[in-house]
CSV table of C-alpha atoms and ligand atoms in Angstrom, one decimal:
chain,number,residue,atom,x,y,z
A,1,UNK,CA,33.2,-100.3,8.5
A,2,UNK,CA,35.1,-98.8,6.1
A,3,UNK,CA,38.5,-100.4,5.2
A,4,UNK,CA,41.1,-98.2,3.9
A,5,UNK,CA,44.2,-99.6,4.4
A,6,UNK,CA,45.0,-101.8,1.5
A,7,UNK,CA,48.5,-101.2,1.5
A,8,UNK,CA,48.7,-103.1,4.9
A,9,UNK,CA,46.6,-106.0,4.1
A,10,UNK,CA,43.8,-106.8,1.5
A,11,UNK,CA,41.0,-109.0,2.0
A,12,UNK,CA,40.8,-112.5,0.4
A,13,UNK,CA,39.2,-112.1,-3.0
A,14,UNK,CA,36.5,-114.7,-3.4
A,15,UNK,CA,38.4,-116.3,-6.5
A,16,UNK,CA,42.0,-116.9,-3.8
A,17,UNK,CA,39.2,-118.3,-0.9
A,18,UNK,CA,38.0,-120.9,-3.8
A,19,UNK,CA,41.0,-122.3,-4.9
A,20,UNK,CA,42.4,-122.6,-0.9
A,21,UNK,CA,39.4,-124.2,0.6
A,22,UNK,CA,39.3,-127.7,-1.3
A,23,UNK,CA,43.4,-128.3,-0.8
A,24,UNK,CA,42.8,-127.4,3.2
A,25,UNK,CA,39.4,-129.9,2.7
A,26,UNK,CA,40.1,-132.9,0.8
A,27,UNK,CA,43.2,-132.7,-1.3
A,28,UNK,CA,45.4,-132.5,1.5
A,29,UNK,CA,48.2,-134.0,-0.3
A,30,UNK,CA,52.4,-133.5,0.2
A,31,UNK,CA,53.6,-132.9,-3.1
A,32,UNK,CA,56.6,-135.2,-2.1
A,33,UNK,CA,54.6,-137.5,-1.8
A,34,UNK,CA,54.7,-140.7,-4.4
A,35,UNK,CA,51.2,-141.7,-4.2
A,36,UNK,CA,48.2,-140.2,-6.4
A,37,UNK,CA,47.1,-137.9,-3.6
A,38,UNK,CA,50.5,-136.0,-3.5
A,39,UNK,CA,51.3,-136.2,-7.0
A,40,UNK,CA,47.6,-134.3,-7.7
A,41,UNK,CA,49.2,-132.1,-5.1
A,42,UNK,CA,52.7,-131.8,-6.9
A,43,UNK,CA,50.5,-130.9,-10.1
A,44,UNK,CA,48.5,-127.8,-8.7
A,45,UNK,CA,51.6,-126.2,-7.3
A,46,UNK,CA,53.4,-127.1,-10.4
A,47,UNK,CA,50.3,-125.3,-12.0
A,48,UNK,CA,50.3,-122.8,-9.9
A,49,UNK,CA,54.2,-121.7,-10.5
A,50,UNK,CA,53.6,-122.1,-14.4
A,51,UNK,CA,50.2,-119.3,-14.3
A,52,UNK,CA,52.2,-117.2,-11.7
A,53,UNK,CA,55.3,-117.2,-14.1
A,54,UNK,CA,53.1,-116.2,-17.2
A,55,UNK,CA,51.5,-113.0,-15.3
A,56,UNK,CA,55.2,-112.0,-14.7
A,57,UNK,CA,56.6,-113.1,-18.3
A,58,UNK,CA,58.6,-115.4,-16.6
A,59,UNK,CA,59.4,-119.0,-16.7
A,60,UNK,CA,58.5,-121.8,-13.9
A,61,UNK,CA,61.6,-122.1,-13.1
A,62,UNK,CA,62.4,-118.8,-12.0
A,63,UNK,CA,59.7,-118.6,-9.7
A,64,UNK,CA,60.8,-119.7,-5.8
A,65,UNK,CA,57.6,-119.7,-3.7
A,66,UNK,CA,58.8,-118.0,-0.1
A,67,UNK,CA,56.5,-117.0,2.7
A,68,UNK,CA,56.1,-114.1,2.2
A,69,UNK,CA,57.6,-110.7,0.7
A,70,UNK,CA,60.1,-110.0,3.6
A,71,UNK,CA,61.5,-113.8,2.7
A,72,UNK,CA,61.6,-112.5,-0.8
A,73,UNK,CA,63.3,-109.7,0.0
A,74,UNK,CA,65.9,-111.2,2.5
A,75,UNK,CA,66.4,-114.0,0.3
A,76,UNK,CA,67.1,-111.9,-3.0
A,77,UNK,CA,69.7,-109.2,-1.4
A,78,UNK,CA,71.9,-112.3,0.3
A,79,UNK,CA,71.8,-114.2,-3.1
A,80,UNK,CA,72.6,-111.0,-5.3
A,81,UNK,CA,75.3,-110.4,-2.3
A,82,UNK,CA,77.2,-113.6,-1.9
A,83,UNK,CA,77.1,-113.7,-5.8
A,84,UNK,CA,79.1,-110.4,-5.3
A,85,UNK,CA,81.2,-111.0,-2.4
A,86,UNK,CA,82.6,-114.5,-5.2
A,87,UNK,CA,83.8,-111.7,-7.4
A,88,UNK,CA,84.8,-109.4,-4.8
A,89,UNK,CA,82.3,-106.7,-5.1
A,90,UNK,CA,80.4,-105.6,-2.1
A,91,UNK,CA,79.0,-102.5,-2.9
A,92,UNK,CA,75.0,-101.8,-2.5
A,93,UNK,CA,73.2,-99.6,-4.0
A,94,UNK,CA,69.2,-98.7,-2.5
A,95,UNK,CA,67.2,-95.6,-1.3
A,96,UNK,CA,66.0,-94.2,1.9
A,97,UNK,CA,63.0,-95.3,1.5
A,98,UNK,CA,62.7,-99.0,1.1
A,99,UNK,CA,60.6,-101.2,3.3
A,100,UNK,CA,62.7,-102.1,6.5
A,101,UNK,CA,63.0,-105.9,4.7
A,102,UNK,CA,65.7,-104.2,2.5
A,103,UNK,CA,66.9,-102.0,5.0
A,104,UNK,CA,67.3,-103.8,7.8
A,105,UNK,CA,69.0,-106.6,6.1
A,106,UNK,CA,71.3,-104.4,4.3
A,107,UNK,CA,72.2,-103.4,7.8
A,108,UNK,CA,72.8,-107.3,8.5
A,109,UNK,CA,74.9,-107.6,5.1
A,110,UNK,CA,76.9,-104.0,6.6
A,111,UNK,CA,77.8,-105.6,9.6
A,112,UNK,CA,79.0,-109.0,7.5
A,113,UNK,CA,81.7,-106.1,5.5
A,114,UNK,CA,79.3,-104.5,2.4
A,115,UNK,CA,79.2,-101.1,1.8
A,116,UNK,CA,75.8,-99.3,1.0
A,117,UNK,CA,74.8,-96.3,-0.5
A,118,UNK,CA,71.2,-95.4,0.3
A,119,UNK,CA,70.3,-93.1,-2.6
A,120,UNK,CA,68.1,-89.7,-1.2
A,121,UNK,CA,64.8,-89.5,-2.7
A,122,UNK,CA,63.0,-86.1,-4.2
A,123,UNK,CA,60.3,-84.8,-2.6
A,124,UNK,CA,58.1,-86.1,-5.0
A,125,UNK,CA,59.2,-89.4,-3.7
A,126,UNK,CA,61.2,-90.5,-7.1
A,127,UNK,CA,64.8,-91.8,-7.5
A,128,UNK,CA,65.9,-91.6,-10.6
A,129,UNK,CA,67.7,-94.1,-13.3
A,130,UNK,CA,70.7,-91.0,-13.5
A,131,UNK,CA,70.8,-90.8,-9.5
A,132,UNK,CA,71.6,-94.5,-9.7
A,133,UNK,CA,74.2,-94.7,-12.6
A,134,UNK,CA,76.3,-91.6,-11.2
A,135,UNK,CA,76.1,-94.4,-7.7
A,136,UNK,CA,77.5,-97.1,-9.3
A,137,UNK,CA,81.2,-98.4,-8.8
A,138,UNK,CA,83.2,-101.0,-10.3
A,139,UNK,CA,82.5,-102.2,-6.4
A,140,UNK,CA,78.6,-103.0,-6.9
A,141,UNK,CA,77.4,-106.1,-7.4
A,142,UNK,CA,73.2,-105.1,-6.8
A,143,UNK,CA,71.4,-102.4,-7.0
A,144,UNK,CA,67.9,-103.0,-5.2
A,145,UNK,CA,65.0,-100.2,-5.8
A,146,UNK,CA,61.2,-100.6,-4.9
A,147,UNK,CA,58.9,-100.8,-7.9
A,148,UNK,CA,56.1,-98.4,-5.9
A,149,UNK,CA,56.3,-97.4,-2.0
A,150,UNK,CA,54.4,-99.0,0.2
A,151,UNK,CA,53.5,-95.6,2.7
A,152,UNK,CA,53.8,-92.7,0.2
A,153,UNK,CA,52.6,-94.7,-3.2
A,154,UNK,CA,55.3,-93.1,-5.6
A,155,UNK,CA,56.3,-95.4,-8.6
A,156,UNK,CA,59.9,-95.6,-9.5
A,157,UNK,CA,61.4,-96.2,-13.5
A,158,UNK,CA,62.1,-99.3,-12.8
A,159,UNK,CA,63.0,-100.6,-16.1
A,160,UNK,CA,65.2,-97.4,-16.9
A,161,UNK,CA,67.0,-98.1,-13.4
A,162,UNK,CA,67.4,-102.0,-14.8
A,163,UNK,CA,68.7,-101.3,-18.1
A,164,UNK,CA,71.4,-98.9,-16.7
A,165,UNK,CA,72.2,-101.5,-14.2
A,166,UNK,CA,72.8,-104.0,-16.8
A,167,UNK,CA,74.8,-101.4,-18.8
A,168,UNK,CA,77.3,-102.0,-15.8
A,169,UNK,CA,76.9,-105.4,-15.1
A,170,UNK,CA,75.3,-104.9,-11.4
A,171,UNK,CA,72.3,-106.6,-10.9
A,172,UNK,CA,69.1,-105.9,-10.2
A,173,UNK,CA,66.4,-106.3,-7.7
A,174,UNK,CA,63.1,-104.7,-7.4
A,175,UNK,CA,60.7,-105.5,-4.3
A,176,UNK,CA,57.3,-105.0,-6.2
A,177,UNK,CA,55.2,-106.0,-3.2
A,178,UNK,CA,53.0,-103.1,-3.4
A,179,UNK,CA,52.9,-103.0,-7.4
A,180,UNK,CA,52.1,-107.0,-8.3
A,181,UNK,CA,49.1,-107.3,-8.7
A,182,UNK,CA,48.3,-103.4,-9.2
A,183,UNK,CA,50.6,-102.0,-12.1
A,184,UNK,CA,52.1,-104.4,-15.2
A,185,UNK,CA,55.0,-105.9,-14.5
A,186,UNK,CA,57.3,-107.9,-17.1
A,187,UNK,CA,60.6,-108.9,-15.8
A,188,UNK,CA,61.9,-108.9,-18.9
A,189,UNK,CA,61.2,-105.7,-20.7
A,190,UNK,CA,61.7,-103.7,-17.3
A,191,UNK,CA,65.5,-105.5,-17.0
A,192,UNK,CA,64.6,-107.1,-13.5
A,193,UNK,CA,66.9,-109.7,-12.5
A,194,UNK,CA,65.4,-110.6,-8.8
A,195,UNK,CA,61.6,-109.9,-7.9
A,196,UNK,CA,59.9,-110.3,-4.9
A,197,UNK,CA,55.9,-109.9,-4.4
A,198,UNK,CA,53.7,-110.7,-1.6
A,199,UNK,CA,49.9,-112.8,-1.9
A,200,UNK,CA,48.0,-110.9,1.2
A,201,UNK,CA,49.2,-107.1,-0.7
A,202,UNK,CA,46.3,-108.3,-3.9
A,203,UNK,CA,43.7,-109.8,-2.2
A,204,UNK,CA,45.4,-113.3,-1.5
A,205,UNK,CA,46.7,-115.1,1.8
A,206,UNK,CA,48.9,-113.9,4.1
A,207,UNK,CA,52.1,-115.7,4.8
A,208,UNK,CA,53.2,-116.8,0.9
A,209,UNK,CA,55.5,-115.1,-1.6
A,210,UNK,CA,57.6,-114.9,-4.8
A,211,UNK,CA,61.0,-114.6,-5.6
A,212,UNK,CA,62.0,-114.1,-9.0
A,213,UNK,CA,65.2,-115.0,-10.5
A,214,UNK,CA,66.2,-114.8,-13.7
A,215,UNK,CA,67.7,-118.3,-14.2
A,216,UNK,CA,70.7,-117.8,-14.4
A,217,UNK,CA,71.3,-116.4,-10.9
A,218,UNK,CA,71.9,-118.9,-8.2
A,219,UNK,CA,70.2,-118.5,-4.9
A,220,UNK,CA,71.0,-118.8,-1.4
A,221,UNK,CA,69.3,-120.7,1.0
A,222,UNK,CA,68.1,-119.2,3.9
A,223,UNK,CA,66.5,-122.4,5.2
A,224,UNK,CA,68.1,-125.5,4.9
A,225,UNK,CA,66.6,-129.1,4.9
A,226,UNK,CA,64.5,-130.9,2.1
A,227,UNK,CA,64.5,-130.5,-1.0
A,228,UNK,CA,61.4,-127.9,-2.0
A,229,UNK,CA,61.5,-125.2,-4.5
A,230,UNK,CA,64.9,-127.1,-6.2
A,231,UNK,CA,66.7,-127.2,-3.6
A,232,UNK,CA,66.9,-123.5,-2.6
A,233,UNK,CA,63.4,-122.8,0.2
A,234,UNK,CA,63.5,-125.8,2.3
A,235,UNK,CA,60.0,-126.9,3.7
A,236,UNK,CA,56.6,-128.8,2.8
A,237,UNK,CA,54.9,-126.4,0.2
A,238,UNK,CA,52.1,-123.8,1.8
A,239,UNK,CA,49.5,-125.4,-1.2
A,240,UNK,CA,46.6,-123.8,-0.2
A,241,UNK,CA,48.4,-120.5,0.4
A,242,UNK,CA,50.0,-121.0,-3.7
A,243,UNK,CA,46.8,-122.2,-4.8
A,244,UNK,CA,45.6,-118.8,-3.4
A,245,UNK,CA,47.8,-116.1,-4.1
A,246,UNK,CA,47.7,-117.8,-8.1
A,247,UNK,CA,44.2,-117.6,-8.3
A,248,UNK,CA,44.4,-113.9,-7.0
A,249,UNK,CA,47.4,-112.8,-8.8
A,250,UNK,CA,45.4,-114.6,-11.9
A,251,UNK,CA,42.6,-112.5,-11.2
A,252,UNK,CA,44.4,-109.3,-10.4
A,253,UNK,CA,46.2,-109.3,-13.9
A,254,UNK,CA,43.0,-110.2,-15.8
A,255,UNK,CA,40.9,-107.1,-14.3
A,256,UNK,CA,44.3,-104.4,-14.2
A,257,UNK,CA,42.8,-102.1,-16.6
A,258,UNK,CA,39.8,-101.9,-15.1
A,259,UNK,CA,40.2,-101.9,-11.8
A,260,UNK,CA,43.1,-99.1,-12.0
A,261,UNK,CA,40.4,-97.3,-13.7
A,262,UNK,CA,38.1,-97.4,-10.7
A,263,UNK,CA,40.4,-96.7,-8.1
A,264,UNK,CA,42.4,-94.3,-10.0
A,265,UNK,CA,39.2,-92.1,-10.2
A,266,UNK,CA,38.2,-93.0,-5.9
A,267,UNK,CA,42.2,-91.9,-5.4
A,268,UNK,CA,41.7,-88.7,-7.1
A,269,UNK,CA,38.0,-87.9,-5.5
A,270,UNK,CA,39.8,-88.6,-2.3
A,271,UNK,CA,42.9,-86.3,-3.1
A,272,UNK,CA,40.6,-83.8,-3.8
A,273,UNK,CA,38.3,-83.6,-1.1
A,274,UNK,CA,41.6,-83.8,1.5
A,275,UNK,CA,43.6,-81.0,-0.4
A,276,UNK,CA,40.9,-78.7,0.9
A,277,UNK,CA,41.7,-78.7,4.7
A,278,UNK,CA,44.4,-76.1,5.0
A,279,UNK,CA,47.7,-76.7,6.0
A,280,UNK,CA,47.6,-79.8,5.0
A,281,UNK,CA,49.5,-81.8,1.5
A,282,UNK,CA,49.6,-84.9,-0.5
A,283,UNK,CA,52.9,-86.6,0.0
A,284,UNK,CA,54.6,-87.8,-3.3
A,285,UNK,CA,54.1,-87.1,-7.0
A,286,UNK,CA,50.1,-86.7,-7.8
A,287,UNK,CA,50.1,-89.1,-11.0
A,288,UNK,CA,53.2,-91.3,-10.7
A,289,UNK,CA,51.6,-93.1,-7.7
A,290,UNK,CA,49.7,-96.2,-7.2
A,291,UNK,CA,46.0,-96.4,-8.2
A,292,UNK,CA,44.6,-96.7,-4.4
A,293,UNK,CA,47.2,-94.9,-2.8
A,294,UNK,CA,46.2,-91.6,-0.6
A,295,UNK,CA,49.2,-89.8,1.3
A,296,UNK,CA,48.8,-87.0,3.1
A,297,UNK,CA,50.3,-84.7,6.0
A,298,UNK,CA,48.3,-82.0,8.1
A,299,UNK,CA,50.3,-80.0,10.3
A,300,UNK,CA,49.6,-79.6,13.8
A,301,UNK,CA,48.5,-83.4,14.6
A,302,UNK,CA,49.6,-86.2,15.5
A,303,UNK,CA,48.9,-89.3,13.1
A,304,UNK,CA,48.3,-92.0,16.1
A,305,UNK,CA,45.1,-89.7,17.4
A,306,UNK,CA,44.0,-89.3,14.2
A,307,UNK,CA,43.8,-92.8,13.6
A,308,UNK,CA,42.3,-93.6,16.3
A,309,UNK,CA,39.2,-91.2,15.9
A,310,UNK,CA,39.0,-92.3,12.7
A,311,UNK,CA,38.3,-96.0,14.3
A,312,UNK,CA,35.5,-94.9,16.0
A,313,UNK,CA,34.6,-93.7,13.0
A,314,UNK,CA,34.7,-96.8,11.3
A,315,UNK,CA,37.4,-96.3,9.0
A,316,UNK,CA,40.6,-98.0,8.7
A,317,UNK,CA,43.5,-96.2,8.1
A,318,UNK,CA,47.3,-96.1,9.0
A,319,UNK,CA,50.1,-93.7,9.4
A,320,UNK,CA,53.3,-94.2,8.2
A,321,UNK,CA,53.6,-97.9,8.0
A,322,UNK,CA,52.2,-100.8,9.7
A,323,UNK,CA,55.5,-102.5,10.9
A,324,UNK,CA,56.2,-98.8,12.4
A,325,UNK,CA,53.4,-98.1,14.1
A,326,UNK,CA,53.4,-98.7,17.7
A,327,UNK,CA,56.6,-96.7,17.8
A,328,UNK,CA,57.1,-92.9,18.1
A,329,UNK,CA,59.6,-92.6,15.4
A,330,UNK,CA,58.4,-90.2,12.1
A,331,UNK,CA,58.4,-92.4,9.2
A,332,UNK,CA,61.2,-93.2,7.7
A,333,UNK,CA,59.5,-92.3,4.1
A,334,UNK,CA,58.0,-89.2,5.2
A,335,UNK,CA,61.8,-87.7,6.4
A,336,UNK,CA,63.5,-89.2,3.1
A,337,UNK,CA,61.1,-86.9,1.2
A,338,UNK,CA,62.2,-84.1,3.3
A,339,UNK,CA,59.2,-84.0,4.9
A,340,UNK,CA,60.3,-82.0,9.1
A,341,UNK,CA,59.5,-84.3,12.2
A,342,UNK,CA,56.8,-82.7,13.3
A,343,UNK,CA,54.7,-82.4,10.0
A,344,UNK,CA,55.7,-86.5,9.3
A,345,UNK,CA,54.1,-86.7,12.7
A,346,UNK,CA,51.1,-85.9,11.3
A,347,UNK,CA,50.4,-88.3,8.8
A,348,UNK,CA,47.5,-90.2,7.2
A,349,UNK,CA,47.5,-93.0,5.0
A,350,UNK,CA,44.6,-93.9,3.2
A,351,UNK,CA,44.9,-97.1,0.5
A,352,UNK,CA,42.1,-98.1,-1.7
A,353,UNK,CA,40.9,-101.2,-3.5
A,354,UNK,CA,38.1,-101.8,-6.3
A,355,UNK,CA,35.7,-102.6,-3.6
A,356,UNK,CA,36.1,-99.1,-2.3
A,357,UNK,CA,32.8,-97.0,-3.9
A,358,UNK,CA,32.4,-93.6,-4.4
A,359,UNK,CA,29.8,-93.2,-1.1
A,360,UNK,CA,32.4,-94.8,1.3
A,361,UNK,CA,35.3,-91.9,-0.2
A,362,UNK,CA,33.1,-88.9,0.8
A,363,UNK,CA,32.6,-90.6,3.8
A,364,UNK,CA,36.1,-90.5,4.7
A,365,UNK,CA,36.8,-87.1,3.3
A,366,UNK,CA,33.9,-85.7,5.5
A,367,UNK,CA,35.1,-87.9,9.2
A,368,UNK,CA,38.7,-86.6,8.3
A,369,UNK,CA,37.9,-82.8,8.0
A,370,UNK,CA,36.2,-83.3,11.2
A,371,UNK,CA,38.6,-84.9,12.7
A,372,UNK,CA,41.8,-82.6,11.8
A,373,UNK,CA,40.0,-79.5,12.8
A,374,UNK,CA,38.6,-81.3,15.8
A,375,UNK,CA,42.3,-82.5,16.8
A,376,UNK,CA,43.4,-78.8,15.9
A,377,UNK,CA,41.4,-77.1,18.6
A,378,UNK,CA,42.9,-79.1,21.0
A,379,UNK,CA,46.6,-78.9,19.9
A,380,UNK,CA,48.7,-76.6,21.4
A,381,UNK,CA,51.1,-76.7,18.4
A,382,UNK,CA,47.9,-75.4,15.8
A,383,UNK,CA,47.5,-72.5,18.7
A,384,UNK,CA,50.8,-71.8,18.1
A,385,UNK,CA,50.7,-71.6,14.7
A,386,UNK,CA,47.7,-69.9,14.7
A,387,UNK,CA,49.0,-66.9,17.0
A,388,UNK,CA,52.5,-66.7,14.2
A,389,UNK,CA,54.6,-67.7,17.3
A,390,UNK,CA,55.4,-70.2,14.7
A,391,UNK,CA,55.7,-70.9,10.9
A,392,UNK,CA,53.7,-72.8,9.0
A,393,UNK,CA,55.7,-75.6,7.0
A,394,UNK,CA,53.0,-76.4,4.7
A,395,UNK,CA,51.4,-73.5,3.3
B,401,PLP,C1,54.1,-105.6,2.8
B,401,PLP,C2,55.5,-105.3,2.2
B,401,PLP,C3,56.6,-106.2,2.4
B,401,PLP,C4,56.5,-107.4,3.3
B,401,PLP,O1,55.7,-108.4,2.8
B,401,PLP,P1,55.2,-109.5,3.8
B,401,PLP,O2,54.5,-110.6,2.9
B,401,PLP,O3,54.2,-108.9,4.7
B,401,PLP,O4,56.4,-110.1,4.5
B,401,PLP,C5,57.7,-105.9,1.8
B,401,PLP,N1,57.8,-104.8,1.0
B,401,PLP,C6,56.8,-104.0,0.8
B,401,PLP,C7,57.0,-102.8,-0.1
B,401,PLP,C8,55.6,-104.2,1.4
B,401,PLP,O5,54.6,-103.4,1.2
């Protein structure tokens, strides 16, 4: 098998399995608990928030463990909001093209009387610090903007984006789920007021999370009981999930250099062998984008078949994202960038790790030739095409 679809899920690294495994063994401890067993327990997650802070250039008490990055997410854009709403600003500023955690609870924070402008994103799947500034209103109190996409790959300036937010007092969020772990992140030199990230996106557990916030916001709970995480994320601690996504997020940052080396090269083998099927393009800029990340569309198939073949293949892959799939809609992403329906219909996402070697990318590049033209000769749309009843989109 050949897994290519890091952007949906990593594997464990063996450095996150090794800190988990003795805290779901013997140190089974509540860290609200007085005695030595939970006060050892108290210590490692204590530990754990102080090593996570310092990969972020952050302090310990700005880091709210969550499970997960659509927690993160949710809990950043109604904290940010209800800050506003004190003031009586409740104007939001995002893009098209954020991952439906932001988007569908902006919808939410619509429907409780905020207005949002959903900034258009270029082609080359980039929203510039300008496009946000000329967006911005005495109204708006937050202006939330991935750090890198999670379908298409495309990095954003986040830090020029922050310091023109803070130039007009909005604040600023940046869901960096796809980037921690993957491209450097310091909260403070890139202006970021809220942060969220996500363990199981760099080769930790599933089901744990950060929010960042710098310390002088106040959050908002969205779950209420004990007193966990100061008050703000009520609920016994996920330890072993911490201990894990620390470890990985500990490893991640030590080894960025070189793995963004090694994947950066696989990425552009990959881009290289798929740019040579006709009628077929990257989606997204070819050097602002994530180390592993591989976009494309081919014209005149559909994503879902192409998937599929590739299975039998052996090689995991994903159109659009996975939250999407399942359903018939064209990605979101793919029609911000101005990508038609039926060309976003034909999509392929391919997301690498370090693990990823050079053998398994020609591999790929080889099943999906097959595969496209195979799909092709069996299209009626590529006969079509073919025969000029109609135009190509992509040349
Ligand atoms: C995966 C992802 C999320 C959601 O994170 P979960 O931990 O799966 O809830 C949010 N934003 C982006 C950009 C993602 O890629």
């Amino acid at each position: 098998m050949i897994y290519a679809d890091n952007a949906a899920t990593t594997k464990p690294s063996r450095a996150a399995l090794d800190a988990m495994i003795p805290c779901l063994e013997g140190q089974y401890g509540n860290p609200s608990s007085l005695y030595t067993l939970g006060q050892q327990a108290r210590e490692a997650l204590e530990d754990a928030r102080a090593r996570i802070a310092k990969n972020l250039n952050a302090t310990p008490r700005e880091i709210t463990f969550t499970s997960g990055g659509s927690e993160a997410d949710n809990q950043a854009l109604r904290s940010a909001a209800a800050i506003g709403a004190r003031k009586g600003k409740k104007h939001i500023i995002s893009t098209k093209f954020e991952h439906h955690a932001i988007l569908h609870t902006l919808q939410a924070l619509e429907k409780e009387g905020f207005t949002v402008t959903l900034l258009d994103v270029h082609t080359n799947g980039i929203v510039t610090a300008a496009e946000v500034e000329t967006a911005i209103t005495p109204e708006t109190c937050l202006v939330t903007v991935m750090y890198a996409n999670n379908e298409i790959g495309t990095i954003q300036p986040v830090a020029e984006i922050g310091a023109v937010c803070h130039r007009h007092g909005v604040l600023f969020h940046t869901d960096a789920v796809q980037a921690a772990g993957h491209l450097p992140i310091d909260v403070q030199a890139q202006n970021i007021d809220l942060l969220s990230l996500s363990a199981h996106k760099f080769h930790g557990p599933k089901g744990v999370g950060v929010l960042y916030a710098k310390k002088t916001i106040p959050l908002t709970n969205l779950i209420y009981g004990g007193a966990q995480e100061r008050g703000k994320r009520a609920g016994t601690e996920n330890l072993p999930a911490v201990l894990g996504m620390a470890a990985a997020l500990d490893d991640a940052c030590a080894h960025l250099a070189a793995n963004t080396a090694t994947v950066t090269l696989l990425r552009d083998t990959l881009i290289a062998g798929l740019s040579a099927i006709p009628h077929g393009e990257l989606n997204g800029d070819a050097t602002h984008r994530l180390p592993g990340n591989v976009s494309f569309c081919f014209e005149g198939i559909e994503g879902e078949s192409l998937l599929l073949l590739l299975d039998q293949k052996g090689i995991c892959a994903s159109s659009g994202s996975a939250c999407t799939s399942g359903s018939l809609d064209p990605s979101h992403v793919l029609l911000a960038i101005g990508r038609p329906h039926e060309v976003a219909h034909g999509s392929l996402r391919l997301t690498l790790c370090e693990e990823n070697t050079p053998r398994e990318v020609e591999e790929i590049i080889e099943s999906v030739r097959q595969v496209v033209s195979y799909l092709r000769g069996m299209s009626p749309v590529w006969r079509d095409l073919q025969e000029g009843r109609k135009n190509y989109v992509i040349q």
